[in-house]
mmCIF file of C-alpha atoms in Angstrom:
data_model
loop_
_atom_site.group_PDB
_atom_site.id
_atom_site.type_symbol
_atom_site.label_atom_id
_atom_site.label_comp_id
_atom_site.label_asym_id
_atom_site.label_seq_id
_atom_site.Cartn_x
_atom_site.Cartn_y
_atom_site.Cartn_z
ATOM 1 C CA UNK A 1265 82.905 45.526 -19.478
ATOM 2 C CA UNK A 1266 84.501 49.087 -19.717
ATOM 3 C CA UNK A 1267 86.714 50.198 -16.668
ATOM 4 C CA UNK A 1268 84.642 52.796 -14.882
ATOM 5 C CA UNK A 1269 87.658 54.002 -12.940
ATOM 6 C CA UNK A 1270 89.966 54.735 -15.761
ATOM 7 C CA UNK A 1271 90.478 58.289 -16.990
ATOM 8 C CA UNK A 1272 88.947 59.803 -20.110
ATOM 9 C CA UNK A 1273 90.234 62.783 -22.023
ATOM 10 C CA UNK A 1274 87.807 64.889 -24.037
ATOM 11 C CA UNK A 1275 88.598 67.915 -26.226
ATOM 12 C CA UNK A 1276 85.422 69.954 -25.917
ATOM 13 C CA UNK A 1277 84.834 72.601 -28.652
ATOM 14 C CA UNK A 1278 81.694 74.608 -29.272
ATOM 15 C CA UNK A 1279 80.492 77.556 -31.435
ATOM 16 C CA UNK A 1280 82.938 77.335 -34.283
ATOM 17 C CA UNK A 1281 80.636 79.415 -36.486
ATOM 18 C CA UNK A 1282 82.464 78.351 -39.734
ATOM 19 C CA UNK A 1283 81.790 80.685 -42.605
ATOM 20 C CA UNK A 1284 82.616 80.709 -46.239
ATOM 21 C CA UNK A 1285 85.413 83.036 -47.440
ATOM 22 C CA UNK A 1286 85.509 84.916 -44.151
ATOM 23 C CA UNK A 1287 88.835 86.216 -42.967
ATOM 24 C CA UNK A 1288 87.890 86.463 -39.280
ATOM 25 C CA UNK A 1289 86.514 82.889 -39.278
ATOM 26 C CA UNK A 1290 89.597 81.500 -41.022
ATOM 27 C CA UNK A 1291 91.940 83.335 -38.532
ATOM 28 C CA UNK A 1292 90.064 82.045 -35.556
ATOM 29 C CA UNK A 1293 90.391 78.391 -36.848
ATOM 30 C CA UNK A 1294 94.018 78.783 -37.772
ATOM 31 C CA UNK A 1295 94.698 80.013 -34.167
ATOM 32 C CA UNK A 1296 92.805 76.980 -32.775
ATOM 33 C CA UNK A 1297 94.746 74.488 -34.949
ATOM 34 C CA UNK A 1298 98.005 76.182 -34.192
ATOM 35 C CA UNK A 1299 97.358 76.029 -30.466
ATOM 36 C CA UNK A 1300 96.353 72.350 -30.589
ATOM 37 C CA UNK A 1301 99.497 71.468 -32.674
ATOM 38 C CA UNK A 1302 101.942 73.515 -30.480
ATOM 39 C CA UNK A 1303 100.524 72.055 -27.151
ATOM 40 C CA UNK A 1304 100.377 68.425 -28.263
ATOM 41 C CA UNK A 1305 100.665 65.514 -28.197
ATOM 42 C CA UNK A 1306 97.038 65.153 -26.889
ATOM 43 C CA UNK A 1307 96.114 61.814 -25.482
ATOM 44 C CA UNK A 1308 92.437 62.299 -26.364
ATOM 45 C CA UNK A 1309 89.732 59.727 -26.314
ATOM 46 C CA UNK A 1310 87.129 61.944 -28.041
ATOM 47 C CA UNK A 1311 86.347 65.268 -29.537
ATOM 48 C CA UNK A 1312 82.951 66.922 -28.822
ATOM 49 C CA UNK A 1313 81.836 69.949 -30.797
ATOM 50 C CA UNK A 1314 78.555 70.999 -29.079
ATOM 51 C CA UNK A 1315 76.738 73.124 -31.576
ATOM 52 C CA UNK A 1316 76.942 76.017 -33.880
ATOM 53 C CA UNK A 1317 79.465 74.234 -36.121
ATOM 54 C CA UNK A 1318 78.334 76.562 -38.928
ATOM 55 C CA UNK A 1319 77.311 80.184 -38.721
ATOM 56 C CA UNK A 1320 74.086 80.042 -40.664
ATOM 57 C CA UNK A 1321 71.733 77.447 -42.004
ATOM 58 C CA UNK A 1322 71.231 79.240 -45.304
ATOM 59 C CA UNK A 1323 74.606 77.858 -46.571
ATOM 60 C CA UNK A 1324 74.569 75.640 -49.629
ATOM 61 C CA UNK A 1325 74.762 72.043 -48.730
ATOM 62 C CA UNK A 1326 77.779 71.221 -50.844
ATOM 63 C CA UNK A 1327 79.686 74.132 -49.473
ATOM 64 C CA UNK A 1328 78.851 73.324 -45.897
ATOM 65 C CA UNK A 1329 79.970 69.641 -46.407
ATOM 66 C CA UNK A 1330 83.301 70.813 -47.961
ATOM 67 C CA UNK A 1331 83.791 73.326 -45.172
ATOM 68 C CA UNK A 1332 83.174 70.941 -42.297
ATOM 69 C CA UNK A 1333 85.072 68.063 -43.898
ATOM 70 C CA UNK A 1334 88.099 70.310 -44.484
ATOM 71 C CA UNK A 1335 87.815 71.511 -40.815
ATOM 72 C CA UNK A 1336 87.916 67.902 -39.575
ATOM 73 C CA UNK A 1337 90.911 67.079 -41.665
ATOM 74 C CA UNK A 1338 92.780 70.084 -40.405
ATOM 75 C CA UNK A 1339 91.793 69.092 -36.801
ATOM 76 C CA UNK A 1340 93.017 65.650 -37.114
ATOM 77 C CA UNK A 1341 96.396 66.795 -38.731
ATOM 78 C CA UNK A 1342 96.877 69.103 -35.712
ATOM 79 C CA UNK A 1343 96.222 66.302 -33.254
ATOM 80 C CA UNK A 1344 98.219 63.854 -35.264
ATOM 81 C CA UNK A 1345 95.581 61.158 -35.641
ATOM 82 C CA UNK A 1346 91.870 60.675 -36.332
ATOM 83 C CA UNK A 1347 90.363 60.959 -32.837
ATOM 84 C CA UNK A 1348 86.675 60.016 -32.787
ATOM 85 C CA UNK A 1349 84.520 63.162 -33.214
ATOM 86 C CA UNK A 1350 80.944 64.085 -32.323
ATOM 87 C CA UNK A 1351 79.071 67.024 -33.980
ATOM 88 C CA UNK A 1352 76.017 68.252 -32.220
ATOM 89 C CA UNK A 1353 73.785 70.809 -33.958
ATOM 90 C CA UNK A 1354 73.160 74.207 -32.658
ATOM 91 C CA UNK A 1355 70.557 76.878 -33.549
ATOM 92 C CA UNK A 1356 72.941 78.457 -36.144
ATOM 93 C CA UNK A 1357 73.146 75.122 -37.911
ATOM 94 C CA UNK A 1358 69.327 75.066 -38.002
ATOM 95 C CA UNK A 1359 68.213 78.609 -38.776
ATOM 96 C CA UNK A 1360 69.440 81.675 -40.703
ATOM 97 C CA UNK A 1361 71.782 83.591 -38.565
ATOM 98 C CA UNK A 1362 70.703 81.377 -35.650
ATOM 99 C CA UNK A 1363 67.247 82.949 -35.182
ATOM 100 C CA UNK A 1364 65.386 83.545 -38.445
ATOM 101 C CA UNK A 1365 63.420 81.128 -40.651
ATOM 102 C CA UNK A 1366 61.786 77.666 -39.826
ATOM 103 C CA UNK A 1367 64.206 75.000 -38.581
ATOM 104 C CA UNK A 1368 66.074 73.242 -41.313
ATOM 105 C CA UNK A 1369 67.772 69.874 -40.800
ATOM 106 C CA UNK A 1370 69.245 69.688 -44.269
ATOM 107 C CA UNK A 1371 72.871 70.741 -43.487
ATOM 108 C CA UNK A 1372 73.450 68.210 -40.762
ATOM 109 C CA UNK A 1373 71.635 65.552 -42.675
ATOM 110 C CA UNK A 1374 74.087 66.289 -45.650
ATOM 111 C CA UNK A 1375 76.975 66.017 -43.116
ATOM 112 C CA UNK A 1376 75.716 62.715 -41.773
ATOM 113 C CA UNK A 1377 75.842 61.184 -45.342
ATOM 114 C CA UNK A 1378 79.100 62.870 -46.304
ATOM 115 C CA UNK A 1379 81.025 61.777 -43.178
ATOM 116 C CA UNK A 1380 79.761 58.185 -43.060
ATOM 117 C CA UNK A 1381 82.666 55.767 -42.866
ATOM 118 C CA UNK A 1382 84.887 58.268 -40.819
ATOM 119 C CA UNK A 1383 85.250 58.405 -37.044
ATOM 120 C CA UNK A 1384 82.460 61.099 -36.787
ATOM 121 C CA UNK A 1385 79.052 60.949 -35.227
ATOM 122 C CA UNK A 1386 76.695 63.570 -36.617
ATOM 123 C CA UNK A 1387 73.994 64.154 -34.101
ATOM 124 C CA UNK A 1388 70.574 65.744 -34.582
ATOM 125 C CA UNK A 1389 69.515 63.268 -37.320
ATOM 126 C CA UNK A 1390 67.295 60.906 -35.371
ATOM 127 C CA UNK A 1391 64.068 62.827 -35.621
ATOM 128 C CA UNK A 1392 61.300 62.459 -34.494
ATOM 129 C CA UNK A 1393 63.453 61.576 -31.549
ATOM 130 C CA UNK A 1394 65.677 64.386 -30.101
ATOM 131 C CA UNK A 1395 67.828 62.151 -27.856
ATOM 132 C CA UNK A 1396 70.499 59.657 -28.954
ATOM 133 C CA UNK A 1397 72.544 57.109 -27.253
ATOM 134 C CA UNK A 1398 75.692 56.273 -29.142
ATOM 135 C CA UNK A 1399 76.878 52.584 -29.408
ATOM 136 C CA UNK A 1400 79.583 51.644 -26.885
ATOM 137 C CA UNK A 1401 81.921 50.768 -29.756
ATOM 138 C CA UNK A 1402 81.867 54.327 -31.351
ATOM 139 C CA UNK A 1403 84.989 55.663 -29.540
ATOM 140 C CA UNK A 1404 86.398 52.477 -28.262
ATOM 141 C CA UNK A 1405 86.168 51.336 -24.708
ATOM 142 C CA UNK A 1406 85.070 54.417 -22.507
ATOM 143 C CA UNK A 1407 84.372 54.776 -18.893
ATOM 144 C CA UNK A 1408 80.994 56.382 -19.620
ATOM 145 C CA UNK A 1409 78.083 56.194 -21.983
ATOM 146 C CA UNK A 1410 77.659 58.947 -24.649
ATOM 147 C CA UNK A 1411 74.332 60.699 -25.237
ATOM 148 C CA UNK A 1412 73.221 63.540 -27.388
ATOM 149 C CA UNK A 1413 70.141 65.707 -27.058
ATOM 150 C CA UNK A 1414 69.202 68.039 -29.937
ATOM 151 C CA UNK A 1415 68.153 71.200 -28.202
ATOM 152 C CA UNK A 1416 67.388 73.037 -31.416
ATOM 153 C CA UNK A 1417 64.135 71.525 -32.348
ATOM 154 C CA UNK A 1418 61.118 73.871 -33.001
ATOM 155 C CA UNK A 1419 57.861 72.298 -34.171
ATOM 156 C CA UNK A 1420 56.784 75.595 -35.689
ATOM 157 C CA UNK A 1421 57.533 79.293 -35.659
ATOM 158 C CA UNK A 1422 59.780 81.539 -37.751
ATOM 159 C CA UNK A 1423 61.835 83.490 -35.056
ATOM 160 C CA UNK A 1424 63.662 81.912 -32.176
ATOM 161 C CA UNK A 1425 67.094 80.971 -30.908
ATOM 162 C CA UNK A 1426 66.003 78.106 -28.830
ATOM 163 C CA UNK A 1427 64.496 74.590 -28.976
ATOM 164 C CA UNK A 1428 62.511 72.096 -26.987
ATOM 165 C CA UNK A 1429 63.228 69.913 -24.020
ATOM 166 C CA UNK A 1430 60.679 67.115 -24.203
ATOM 167 C CA UNK A 1431 59.799 64.605 -21.450
ATOM 168 C CA UNK A 1432 59.196 61.920 -24.057
ATOM 169 C CA UNK A 1433 62.902 62.196 -25.342
ATOM 170 C CA UNK A 1434 64.361 62.055 -21.897
ATOM 171 C CA UNK A 1435 62.253 58.858 -21.260
ATOM 172 C CA UNK A 1436 63.382 57.392 -24.567
ATOM 173 C CA UNK A 1437 67.033 58.131 -23.708
ATOM 174 C CA UNK A 1438 66.534 56.514 -20.317
ATOM 175 C CA UNK A 1439 65.013 53.411 -21.941
ATOM 176 C CA UNK A 1440 67.916 53.194 -24.502
ATOM 177 C CA UNK A 1441 70.501 53.411 -21.766
ATOM 178 C CA UNK A 1442 68.617 50.632 -19.795
ATOM 179 C CA UNK A 1443 68.704 48.430 -22.788
ATOM 180 C CA UNK A 1444 72.445 48.919 -23.351
ATOM 181 C CA UNK A 1445 73.625 48.532 -19.781
ATOM 182 C CA UNK A 1446 74.334 45.379 -17.979
ATOM 183 C CA UNK A 1447 72.935 45.035 -14.486
ATOM 184 C CA UNK A 1448 76.325 45.775 -12.957
ATOM 185 C CA UNK A 1449 77.157 48.655 -15.275
ATOM 186 C CA UNK A 1450 77.341 51.782 -13.145
ATOM 187 C CA UNK A 1451 79.128 54.095 -15.640
ATOM 188 C CA UNK A 1452 78.206 57.762 -15.610
ATOM 189 C CA UNK A 1453 76.553 59.366 -18.637
ATOM 190 C CA UNK A 1454 78.133 62.017 -20.732
ATOM 191 C CA UNK A 1455 75.311 64.184 -22.199
ATOM 192 C CA UNK A 1456 76.271 66.495 -25.068
ATOM 193 C CA UNK A 1457 73.944 69.311 -26.193
ATOM 194 C CA UNK A 1458 74.195 72.929 -27.354
ATOM 195 C CA UNK A 1459 71.969 75.080 -25.226
ATOM 196 C CA UNK A 1460 72.860 75.108 -21.560
ATOM 197 C CA UNK A 1461 70.068 74.243 -19.213
ATOM 198 C CA UNK A 1462 70.560 76.902 -16.441
ATOM 199 C CA UNK A 1463 71.949 80.489 -16.634
ATOM 200 C CA UNK A 1464 75.537 80.880 -15.770
ATOM 201 C CA UNK A 1465 76.993 83.655 -13.865
ATOM 202 C CA UNK A 1466 79.875 84.159 -16.399
ATOM 203 C CA UNK A 1467 78.010 84.385 -19.718
ATOM 204 C CA UNK A 1468 74.546 85.403 -18.728
ATOM 205 C CA UNK A 1469 75.161 88.812 -17.339
ATOM 206 C CA UNK A 1470 77.536 90.281 -20.084
ATOM 207 C CA UNK A 1471 75.968 93.293 -21.664
ATOM 208 C CA UNK A 1472 75.785 93.766 -25.385
ATOM 209 C CA UNK A 1473 78.739 95.486 -26.836
ATOM 210 C CA UNK A 1474 77.546 98.220 -29.200
ATOM 211 C CA UNK A 1475 80.708 98.018 -31.294
ATOM 212 C CA UNK A 1476 80.111 94.362 -32.080
ATOM 213 C CA UNK A 1477 77.117 94.850 -34.508
ATOM 214 C CA UNK A 1478 75.723 97.242 -37.078
ATOM 215 C CA UNK A 1479 73.822 100.331 -36.174
ATOM 216 C CA UNK A 1480 70.547 98.667 -37.231
ATOM 217 C CA UNK A 1481 71.210 95.620 -35.004
ATOM 218 C CA UNK A 1482 72.205 97.753 -32.061
ATOM 219 C CA UNK A 1483 69.092 99.937 -32.541
ATOM 220 C CA UNK A 1484 66.908 96.697 -32.691
ATOM 221 C CA UNK A 1485 68.530 95.442 -29.519
ATOM 222 C CA UNK A 1486 68.064 98.681 -27.575
ATOM 223 C CA UNK A 1487 64.358 98.771 -28.720
ATOM 224 C CA UNK A 1488 63.829 95.241 -27.795
ATOM 225 C CA UNK A 1489 65.282 95.849 -24.336
ATOM 226 C CA UNK A 1490 62.118 97.692 -23.497
ATOM 227 C CA UNK A 1491 59.900 94.910 -24.772
ATOM 228 C CA UNK A 1492 61.931 91.644 -24.086
ATOM 229 C CA UNK A 1493 63.324 90.858 -20.648
ATOM 230 C CA UNK A 1494 67.116 91.452 -20.382
ATOM 231 C CA UNK A 1495 67.252 92.730 -23.982
ATOM 232 C CA UNK A 1496 70.484 94.545 -23.199
ATOM 233 C CA UNK A 1497 72.361 91.406 -22.038
ATOM 234 C CA UNK A 1498 74.031 88.879 -24.318
ATOM 235 C CA UNK A 1499 72.739 85.428 -23.134
ATOM 236 C CA UNK A 1500 69.756 86.546 -21.152
ATOM 237 C CA UNK A 1501 68.450 88.234 -24.231
ATOM 238 C CA UNK A 1502 68.743 84.882 -26.010
ATOM 239 C CA UNK A 1503 67.156 83.085 -23.151
ATOM 240 C CA UNK A 1504 64.107 85.346 -23.547
ATOM 241 C CA UNK A 1505 63.846 84.034 -27.003
ATOM 242 C CA UNK A 1506 64.192 80.450 -26.028
ATOM 243 C CA UNK A 1507 67.906 79.637 -26.001
ATOM 244 C CA UNK A 1508 69.183 78.072 -22.779
ATOM 245 C CA UNK A 1509 65.763 77.296 -21.415
#
């Protein structure tokens, strides 16, 4: 049985927003890899990337697979070994620019196939279930159980940044945990998901910076601020459209 009292080191990354042939995206990833390499060695048990791995779901499947596979290789080189890696989908992995078009599962489905056989768990591919409980042997002997919740799912609709939190999925996750656990297993659960469940004081009060977007987008935001609650704030604006709820 895993030792509940031993320490566990997790490298938590999120919102990579990988893009094709984009200098800003490449510079950000280069900075990340350089930071990891310079500050190593890392005694990491697990790497968790919790959503928005890609910037937009309109990317061709082959290009998305090549981009993410190359990123994984760069990450492992920076760390010096193949640390078990979990990829969780975000709304940008599901919809064009994170908000437009119906939900698409094709990119993460392609990643699931392409990364099979590597120490990578690609989440969000268990539909109709949105919750997953990872097998205990995925990342070796850990002092916790690993769960994923796909917070991007939208049954219908063409415009949203959010997803659904369904009671049936939480019950399913509880049942899967119960089946895997021995009666004396009191390990905590590490739940990985993209959208945060409650507003946070740090991110949810930041106002939109006009210089960060085009004139058209800024005009749209300022107009929507009169229609949508907190339309002039970054995360609260997204919360009004379903993200983070």
